[in-house]
Each structure stands twice: as structure tokens, then as C-alpha cells.
Amino acid sequence: IQFLYFIAQMKLNLASPSNGTVKQFEIHDDILRRVNLVDYRLGNDVDGAIFGDEYKGYTFRLQGGSDKEGFPMVHGVMASARVALLLKRGTVGFQSFRGKAGERRKKSIRGCILNADVAVINAVIVANGEKPIEGLTDVSVPRRLGPKRASNIRKVMNLTAQDDVRKFLVRRKVSKAGKKDRFKAARVQRVVDSNVKARHAAKAKANLTRLQKSAEERREYLSLISGQRMASRQRKNATLHRQKVAQEAAFTKAGAPKTAAAKKTVKK
């Protein structure tokens, strides 16, 4: 009788921000048995040697991962197993298009503590080691697109606030068969020029005008209400006065009422 043993493997997604490269590696189960994975969790900086001798000297920062069924690991969930939590729309494990605004659902996710059930680990190289990793640290992939936001362009190009960021854009060459080569650049976002300043000034002036108009209308309304209330009180007082005068006139015309003694004499 022959027995087939399937050795489990874990995939390690490594990213090198300085080189702009990403590569996936497979970690054999024999290497993982030498390490207690429960001692590590997302956000920790770990020694690369725990994943193999070829990563000796490297420092990795654990960023994320998922288990064998595809459930993602979530920062802040201090558990090594899968748990069911009430998640709001747009968080990890509950995609935005699957729910309505303000809706919450109970979803299964995996905690941030590593375990043998984790199938994929995402990590970023923090410090390089002794030997370069083939296809990851020995090559450099330039950025196809440069920064687009004005503040990021100033940061990359070391510009001041007085410099025109539109003159320092990263342009890429576009070549098509039978056509002349041309260069394309991104449209700068959040750049403050004379048009933007004029638009902000016009908006501020419109807001001030609207507030002044609202205050004037409020004063007119309060004045109108005050006048109406005063006129109403005057009409009411005049009515009460007329009623009182009419009662006094009726009382005078009828004469003084008879006393009790006079009433008894009349009865006898």
C-alpha cells in the first residue's frame, strides 16, 4: 500500500517599495514547522530568516494575508482563528457594492495573529539583507506614472510654494505606428493659481452677500411680526374696552340693585 503525503505550502507575497517590484514565493512546510507562527501578527517587523535561509538579514513587515478559504486577515482583531464580526459597509470583508449605506452585516474574517491555516502572507521589505533576491531586489522597475497632486510633486521635486508645479511634471512618451511620437503628462490636481483664487474669492463674496441678505430679511420679518403682534394687542384691548364701557352703560341705565331689606318688604 502506498501513501501519498501532500506537503502544505504557504505563499509569501514580497514587495520592495524602493525597487517598485513585487514577487510571490512559496514557503515549504518544513521551514514553517521550525517557527511558532502564533508569536507574530500583522504590523510586526520580523526577521526574514524565519521564511528561509535565502532571506537571511532581511527585515519584513507583515501587512496582510488570507487563509486557505480566502478569508482575509484584519488588523486589530486579536485572534488566530476565524471569527464572525458585525462589519459596516466598505470595511475589509464587506464590499461596498454588496450593501446599502449605513448597513452592517455579520461577516467571517480572520484575526491578525498568524496561524498554520494562513495560506498567503503579504509583507514589505523594510531592510535589505546580505544577498539580493532574484527578481525582487536585483532589478528596479521605474514608475510609469509620476505624482499627480501638487503637494506630492513639490515633495518629489523639492520645490517651494512659489514654483510652478506644472513645469515639473513627469512626462511619458507615447509611440504609435505611422504617427509622430508625443508626450503625455497628468493633469495637476489641487494646484492653486489665479483662477482658483478668484473662484474662492467669488465664493466667499457670494456667501457674505447671502448672509447679509438673510440677516436683513430676518430683521424685516421680526419687525413685521412685532408690528402684527402690537396691532393684535391693540385690537384686543380696544374690544375689551368697548365691552367694559357697554357693561357700565347698561348698569347705569338699569339703576342700582335693590337691597335685601327692600326685597323682604316687597314680599310682605
Tab-separated table of C-alpha atoms in Angstrom:
chain	number	residue	atom	x	y	z
A	1	ILE	CA	0.000	0.000	0.000
A	2	GLN	CA	1.357	3.344	-0.999
A	3	PHE	CA	0.531	6.511	0.916
A	4	LEU	CA	0.623	9.912	-0.694
A	5	TYR	CA	1.574	12.829	1.526
A	6	PHE	CA	0.672	16.310	0.362
A	7	ILE	CA	3.004	18.825	1.956
A	8	ALA	CA	1.250	22.118	2.651
A	9	GLN	CA	2.898	25.244	1.346
A	10	MET	CA	2.450	28.874	2.253
A	11	LYS	CA	2.752	31.662	-0.297
A	12	LEU	CA	4.697	34.789	0.584
A	13	ASN	CA	3.995	37.959	-1.376
A	14	LEU	CA	7.006	40.254	-1.020
A	15	ALA	CA	7.076	43.873	-2.130
A	16	SER	CA	10.107	46.134	-2.422
A	17	PRO	CA	8.937	49.771	-2.432
A	18	SER	CA	12.396	51.136	-3.209
A	19	ASN	CA	12.668	48.952	-6.320
A	20	GLY	CA	8.998	49.029	-7.269
A	21	THR	CA	8.815	45.246	-7.583
A	22	VAL	CA	6.514	42.539	-6.233
A	23	LYS	CA	7.093	38.786	-6.334
A	24	GLN	CA	5.480	35.705	-4.868
A	25	PHE	CA	7.436	32.891	-3.202
A	26	GLU	CA	6.419	29.524	-1.834
A	27	ILE	CA	7.498	28.603	1.695
A	28	HIS	CA	7.770	24.872	2.334
A	29	ASP	CA	6.049	23.382	5.333
A	30	ASP	CA	9.334	22.035	6.700
A	31	ILE	CA	10.562	25.603	7.169
A	32	LEU	CA	7.340	26.719	8.816
A	33	ARG	CA	7.497	23.885	11.350
A	34	ARG	CA	10.630	25.418	12.836
A	35	VAL	CA	8.800	28.666	13.605
A	36	ASN	CA	5.996	29.349	16.059
A	37	LEU	CA	3.723	31.460	13.850
A	38	VAL	CA	1.456	32.384	16.737
A	39	ASP	CA	4.208	34.693	18.034
A	40	TYR	CA	3.730	37.058	15.070
A	41	ARG	CA	0.880	39.257	13.985
A	42	LEU	CA	0.148	41.878	11.335
A	43	GLY	CA	2.174	45.060	11.671
A	44	ASN	CA	5.200	43.361	13.224
A	45	ASP	CA	8.713	43.627	11.788
A	46	VAL	CA	10.098	40.079	11.574
A	47	ASP	CA	13.398	38.571	10.599
A	48	GLY	CA	13.284	37.188	7.082
A	49	ALA	CA	15.258	34.119	8.144
A	50	ILE	CA	12.087	32.533	9.544
A	51	PHE	CA	10.910	32.045	5.949
A	52	GLY	CA	14.177	30.555	4.703
A	53	ASP	CA	17.943	30.980	4.612
A	54	GLU	CA	17.757	32.932	1.339
A	55	TYR	CA	16.056	35.774	3.257
A	56	LYS	CA	18.729	35.972	5.940
A	57	GLY	CA	19.446	39.544	7.001
A	58	TYR	CA	16.196	40.900	5.594
A	59	THR	CA	13.517	42.531	7.703
A	60	PHE	CA	9.911	42.090	6.626
A	61	ARG	CA	6.840	43.981	7.813
A	62	LEU	CA	3.699	41.846	7.804
A	63	GLN	CA	0.913	43.723	6.048
A	64	GLY	CA	-1.884	41.217	5.482
A	65	GLY	CA	-2.871	37.758	4.382
A	66	SER	CA	-5.661	35.246	3.971
A	67	ASP	CA	-6.401	31.673	4.942
A	68	LYS	CA	-6.940	28.613	2.784
A	69	GLU	CA	-10.597	29.501	2.168
A	70	GLY	CA	-9.784	33.078	1.174
A	71	PHE	CA	-10.979	34.892	4.299
A	72	PRO	CA	-8.789	37.991	4.815
A	73	MET	CA	-6.770	38.842	7.892
A	74	VAL	CA	-7.780	42.095	9.569
A	75	HIS	CA	-5.686	44.434	11.685
A	76	GLY	CA	-6.830	44.864	15.275
A	77	VAL	CA	-8.690	41.547	15.569
A	78	MET	CA	-6.585	39.824	18.229
A	79	ALA	CA	-7.334	36.224	17.295
A	80	SER	CA	-5.521	33.476	15.448
A	81	ALA	CA	-8.704	31.809	14.214
A	82	ARG	CA	-11.649	32.822	12.093
A	83	VAL	CA	-14.246	34.974	13.820
A	84	ALA	CA	-17.613	36.438	12.836
A	85	LEU	CA	-17.980	40.162	13.435
A	86	LEU	CA	-20.587	42.797	12.671
A	87	LEU	CA	-18.945	44.851	9.923
A	88	LYS	CA	-20.024	48.077	8.333
A	89	ARG	CA	-20.171	48.598	4.598
A	90	GLY	CA	-16.800	49.271	2.949
A	91	THR	CA	-14.548	47.560	5.503
A	92	VAL	CA	-12.336	44.534	4.862
A	93	GLY	CA	-14.633	41.562	4.333
A	94	PHE	CA	-17.737	43.588	3.402
A	95	GLN	CA	-17.523	45.224	-0.012
A	96	SER	CA	-19.319	48.500	-0.595
A	97	PHE	CA	-21.443	47.389	-3.550
A	98	ARG	CA	-22.905	44.488	-1.552
A	99	GLY	CA	-24.790	46.624	0.934
A	100	LYS	CA	-26.679	49.834	1.418
A	101	ALA	CA	-25.438	52.984	3.101
A	102	GLY	CA	-25.311	52.513	6.860
A	103	GLU	CA	-25.918	48.761	6.646
A	104	ARG	CA	-23.980	46.322	8.821
A	105	ARG	CA	-23.653	42.582	8.349
A	106	LYS	CA	-22.124	39.705	10.237
A	107	LYS	CA	-19.111	38.515	8.243
A	108	SER	CA	-16.394	35.932	8.835
A	109	ILE	CA	-12.835	37.241	8.890
A	110	ARG	CA	-9.512	36.023	10.248
A	111	GLY	CA	-7.654	37.635	13.096
A	112	CYS	CA	-4.322	39.392	12.782
A	113	ILE	CA	-2.318	36.626	14.526
A	114	LEU	CA	-0.596	34.163	12.210
A	115	ASN	CA	-1.520	30.514	12.240
A	116	ALA	CA	-0.905	27.316	10.296
A	117	ASP	CA	-4.193	27.854	8.461
A	118	VAL	CA	-2.896	31.008	6.780
A	119	ALA	CA	-2.219	30.324	3.111
A	120	VAL	CA	-0.938	33.716	1.908
A	121	ILE	CA	1.105	36.353	3.720
A	122	ASN	CA	1.717	39.838	2.344
A	123	ALA	CA	4.915	41.531	3.501
A	124	VAL	CA	7.019	44.560	2.655
A	125	ILE	CA	10.814	44.684	2.752
A	126	VAL	CA	11.919	47.160	5.408
A	127	ALA	CA	15.667	46.399	5.391
A	128	ASN	CA	17.706	44.532	2.778
A	129	GLY	CA	19.825	41.545	3.645
A	130	GLU	CA	23.121	40.071	2.614
A	131	LYS	CA	22.185	38.556	-0.752
A	132	PRO	CA	19.850	40.078	-3.323
A	133	ILE	CA	16.593	38.274	-4.016
A	134	GLU	CA	16.277	37.320	-7.660
A	135	GLY	CA	13.555	39.234	-9.447
A	136	LEU	CA	12.841	41.426	-6.435
A	137	THR	CA	15.835	43.382	-5.130
A	138	ASP	CA	18.236	42.888	-8.034
A	139	VAL	CA	16.008	44.744	-10.516
A	140	SER	CA	14.396	48.160	-10.452
A	141	VAL	CA	11.114	48.961	-12.165
A	142	PRO	CA	10.668	52.698	-12.804
A	143	ARG	CA	7.334	54.285	-12.086
A	144	ARG	CA	5.266	54.506	-15.218
A	145	LEU	CA	3.332	57.492	-13.923
A	146	GLY	CA	4.594	60.349	-11.800
A	147	PRO	CA	2.811	62.106	-8.936
A	148	LYS	CA	-0.360	63.965	-9.816
A	149	ARG	CA	-1.197	66.021	-6.745
A	150	ALA	CA	0.538	69.383	-6.428
A	151	SER	CA	1.816	68.728	-2.893
A	152	ASN	CA	3.280	65.361	-3.922
A	153	ILE	CA	5.013	66.921	-6.928
A	154	ARG	CA	6.597	69.538	-4.659
A	155	LYS	CA	7.730	66.806	-2.288
A	156	VAL	CA	9.319	64.677	-5.023
A	157	MET	CA	10.906	67.560	-6.933
A	158	ASN	CA	11.886	69.505	-3.787
A	159	LEU	CA	10.008	72.628	-4.906
A	160	THR	CA	8.855	75.652	-2.991
A	161	ALA	CA	5.363	77.103	-2.810
A	162	GLN	CA	6.325	79.785	-5.355
A	163	ASP	CA	7.414	77.297	-8.048
A	164	ASP	CA	5.007	76.323	-10.816
A	165	VAL	CA	4.464	72.588	-10.418
A	166	ARG	CA	3.099	72.301	-13.978
A	167	LYS	CA	6.621	72.746	-15.335
A	168	PHE	CA	7.976	69.758	-13.389
A	169	LEU	CA	5.566	67.021	-14.454
A	170	VAL	CA	6.767	63.516	-15.302
A	171	ARG	CA	6.038	63.014	-18.991
A	172	ARG	CA	5.913	59.683	-20.756
A	173	LYS	CA	6.484	59.007	-24.406
A	174	VAL	CA	3.632	57.610	-26.497
A	175	SER	CA	4.572	55.963	-29.782
A	176	LYS	CA	2.110	54.713	-32.390
A	177	ALA	CA	2.767	53.205	-35.790
A	178	GLY	CA	2.538	55.768	-38.550
A	179	LYS	CA	2.195	58.685	-36.171
A	180	LYS	CA	4.558	61.166	-34.636
A	181	ASP	CA	5.747	60.487	-31.108
A	182	ARG	CA	4.159	62.598	-28.430
A	183	PHE	CA	4.477	63.070	-24.688
A	184	LYS	CA	1.687	62.848	-22.165
A	185	ALA	CA	1.524	64.295	-18.670
A	186	ALA	CA	-1.004	64.131	-15.871
A	187	ARG	CA	-3.350	66.965	-15.090
A	188	VAL	CA	-2.205	68.533	-11.860
A	189	GLN	CA	-4.707	68.284	-9.024
A	190	ARG	CA	-5.162	70.813	-6.201
A	191	VAL	CA	-2.958	73.434	-7.804
A	192	VAL	CA	-3.735	76.952	-6.596
A	193	ASP	CA	-3.476	79.536	-9.383
A	194	SER	CA	-5.100	82.891	-10.117
A	195	ASN	CA	-8.295	81.264	-11.392
A	196	VAL	CA	-8.667	79.208	-8.218
A	197	LYS	CA	-8.037	82.250	-6.028
A	198	ALA	CA	-10.591	84.266	-7.992
A	199	ARG	CA	-13.131	81.447	-7.675
A	200	HIS	CA	-12.544	81.202	-3.924
A	201	ALA	CA	-12.899	84.985	-3.570
A	202	ALA	CA	-16.129	84.972	-5.595
A	203	LYS	CA	-17.494	82.122	-3.480
A	204	ALA	CA	-16.589	83.914	-0.246
A	205	LYS	CA	-18.200	87.125	-1.507
A	206	ALA	CA	-21.354	85.239	-2.505
A	207	ASN	CA	-21.519	83.634	0.945
A	208	LEU	CA	-21.101	87.018	2.642
A	209	THR	CA	-23.806	88.543	0.438
A	210	ARG	CA	-26.140	85.661	1.220
A	211	LEU	CA	-25.562	86.031	4.952
A	212	GLN	CA	-26.172	89.779	4.833
A	213	LYS	CA	-29.356	89.270	2.836
A	214	SER	CA	-30.538	86.602	5.249
A	215	ALA	CA	-29.846	88.871	8.237
A	216	GLU	CA	-31.731	91.758	6.600
A	217	GLU	CA	-34.700	89.521	5.779
A	218	ARG	CA	-34.705	88.248	9.362
A	219	ARG	CA	-34.763	91.780	10.742
A	220	GLU	CA	-37.634	92.695	8.410
A	221	TYR	CA	-39.545	89.573	9.389
A	222	LEU	CA	-39.076	90.208	13.123
A	223	SER	CA	-40.151	93.820	12.638
A	224	LEU	CA	-43.259	92.675	10.739
A	225	ILE	CA	-44.125	90.096	13.394
A	226	SER	CA	-43.620	92.668	16.151
A	227	GLY	CA	-45.918	95.126	14.378
A	228	GLN	CA	-48.581	92.468	13.831
A	229	ARG	CA	-48.467	91.396	17.466
A	230	MET	CA	-48.729	95.008	18.668
A	231	ALA	CA	-51.693	95.660	16.365
A	232	SER	CA	-53.350	92.465	17.605
A	233	ARG	CA	-52.879	93.504	21.245
A	234	GLN	CA	-54.275	96.960	20.482
A	235	ARG	CA	-57.354	95.481	18.772
A	236	LYS	CA	-57.906	93.148	21.696
A	237	ASN	CA	-57.558	95.955	24.243
A	238	ALA	CA	-59.942	98.149	22.230
A	239	THR	CA	-62.500	95.336	22.110
A	240	LEU	CA	-62.220	94.777	25.856
A	241	HIS	CA	-62.568	98.499	26.465
A	242	ARG	CA	-65.714	98.740	24.331
A	243	GLN	CA	-67.220	95.757	26.156
A	244	LYS	CA	-66.428	97.312	29.541
A	245	VAL	CA	-67.926	100.675	28.528
A	246	ALA	CA	-71.075	98.925	27.251
A	247	GLN	CA	-71.441	96.979	30.521
A	248	GLU	CA	-71.028	100.154	32.601
A	249	ALA	CA	-73.620	101.991	30.468
A	250	ALA	CA	-76.101	99.120	30.831
A	251	PHE	CA	-75.552	99.058	34.600
A	252	THR	CA	-76.097	102.818	34.926
A	253	LYS	CA	-79.281	102.680	32.830
A	254	ALA	CA	-80.772	99.825	34.880
A	255	GLY	CA	-80.094	101.632	38.175
A	256	ALA	CA	-78.681	100.363	41.481
A	257	PRO	CA	-79.804	96.868	42.534
A	258	LYS	CA	-82.331	96.512	45.390
A	259	THR	CA	-81.082	95.713	48.835
A	260	ALA	CA	-82.075	92.558	50.753
A	261	ALA	CA	-84.272	94.534	53.179
A	262	ALA	CA	-86.172	96.135	50.379
A	263	LYS	CA	-86.720	92.734	48.782
A	264	LYS	CA	-88.222	91.351	52.071
A	265	THR	CA	-90.594	94.369	52.386
A	266	VAL	CA	-91.849	93.848	48.863
A	267	LYS	CA	-92.542	90.160	49.573
A	268	LYS	CA	-94.640	91.044	52.676
